[in-house]
XYZ file of C-alpha atoms in Angstrom:
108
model
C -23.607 31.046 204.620
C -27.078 30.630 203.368
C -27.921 30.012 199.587
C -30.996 29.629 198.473
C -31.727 28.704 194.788
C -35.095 30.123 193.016
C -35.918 28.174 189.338
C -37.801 30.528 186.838
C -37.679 28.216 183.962
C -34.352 28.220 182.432
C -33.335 31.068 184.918
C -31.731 30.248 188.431
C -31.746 33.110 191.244
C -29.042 32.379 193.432
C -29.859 34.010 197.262
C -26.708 34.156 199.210
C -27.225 35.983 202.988
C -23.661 36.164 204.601
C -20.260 37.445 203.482
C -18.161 35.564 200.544
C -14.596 35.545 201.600
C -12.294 32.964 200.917
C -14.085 30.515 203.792
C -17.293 30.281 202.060
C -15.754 29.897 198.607
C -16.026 25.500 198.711
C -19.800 25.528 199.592
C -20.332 28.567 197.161
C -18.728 26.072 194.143
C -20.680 23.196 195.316
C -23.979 24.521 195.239
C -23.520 26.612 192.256
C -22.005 23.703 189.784
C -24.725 21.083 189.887
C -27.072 24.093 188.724
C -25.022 24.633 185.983
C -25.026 21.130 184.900
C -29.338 21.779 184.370
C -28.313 23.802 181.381
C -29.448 26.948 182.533
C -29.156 29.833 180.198
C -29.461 32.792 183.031
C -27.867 33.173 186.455
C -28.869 35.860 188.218
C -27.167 36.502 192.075
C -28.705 38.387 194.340
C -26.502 40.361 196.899
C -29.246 42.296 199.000
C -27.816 40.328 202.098
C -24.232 40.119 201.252
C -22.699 42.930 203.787
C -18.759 41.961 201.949
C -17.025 40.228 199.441
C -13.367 39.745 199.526
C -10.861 38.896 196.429
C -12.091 35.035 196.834
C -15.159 35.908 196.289
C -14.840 38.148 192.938
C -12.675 34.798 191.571
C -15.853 32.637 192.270
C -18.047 35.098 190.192
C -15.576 35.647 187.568
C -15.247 32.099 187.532
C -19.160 31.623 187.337
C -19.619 34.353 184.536
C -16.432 32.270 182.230
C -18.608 28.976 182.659
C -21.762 31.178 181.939
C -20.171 32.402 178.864
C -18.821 28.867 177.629
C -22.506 27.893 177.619
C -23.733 30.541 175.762
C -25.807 31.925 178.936
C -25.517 34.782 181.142
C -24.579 36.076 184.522
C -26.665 39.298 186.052
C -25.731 40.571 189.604
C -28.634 42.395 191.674
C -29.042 44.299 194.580
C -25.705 45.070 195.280
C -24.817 47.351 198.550
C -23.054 50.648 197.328
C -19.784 49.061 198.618
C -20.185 45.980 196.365
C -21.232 47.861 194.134
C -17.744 50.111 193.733
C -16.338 47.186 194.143
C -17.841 45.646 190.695
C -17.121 48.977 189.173
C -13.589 48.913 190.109
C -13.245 45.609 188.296
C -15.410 46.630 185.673
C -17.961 43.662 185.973
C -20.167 46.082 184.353
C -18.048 46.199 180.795
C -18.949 42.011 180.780
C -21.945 41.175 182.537
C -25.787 43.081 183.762
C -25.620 44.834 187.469
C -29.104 45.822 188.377
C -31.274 47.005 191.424
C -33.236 43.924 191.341
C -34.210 41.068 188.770
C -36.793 41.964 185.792
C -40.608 41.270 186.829
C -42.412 39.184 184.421
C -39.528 37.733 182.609
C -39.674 33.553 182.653
C-alpha cells in the first residue's frame, strides 16, 4: 500500500493507491496518527486508486472521522469508485461527513 500525504496548511490529503482490507489496516493507523498529532483541522482521503475496501477498512475511517470529530476538525472522502461509493452510502458516511468528486480548488 502506498500513502502519500499532501500539507495545504492546516489541511492533510491523504493518497492511498492499493486496497484497504484488514492487512493494510496497521500501516494505515501508523501513518495517519502522527498527522493527527500536527493539529490538523481537515482530513481529506482520496480514493481515486483504491479499487476495494473491506469492513477493516470502513472501521479505520470511522475510526479517523471519531478522532476528527474529538478535535473539532473534519473528515472529507474524494474520488470514490461507484463501488466505494455505494458502499459509503450503505453506511451512510454521507449523513456524518463530506463525499465529493475531488477536493475544493483554491481552498488553503
Amino acid at each position: 500500500m502506498d500513502i502519500q500525504v499532501e500539507s495545504r496548511g492546516d489541511r492533510r490529503i491523504i493518497r492511498i493507491k492499493d486496497k484497504i482490507t484488514f492487512e493494510h489496516c496497521a500501516a494505515l493507523q501508523g501513518r495517519l496518527d502522527p498527522i493527527l498529532q500536527e493539529g490538523v483541522r481537515e482530513v481529506v482521503i482520496d480514493f481515486k486508486e483504491v479499487p476495494f475496501i473491506d469492513s477493516s477498512g470502513i472501521g479505520e475511517i470511522l475510526r479517523l472521522f471519531k478522532l476528527m470529530r474529538d478535535r473539532q476538525g473534519s473528515l472529507v472522502l474524494i474520488n470514490p469508485n461507484k463501488k466505494l461509493r455505494n458502499l459509503f452510502n450503505m453506511y451512510r458516511f454521507e449523513k456524518f461527513m463530506s463525499i465529493r468528486e475531488e477536493v475544493e480548488a483554491g481552498k488553503e
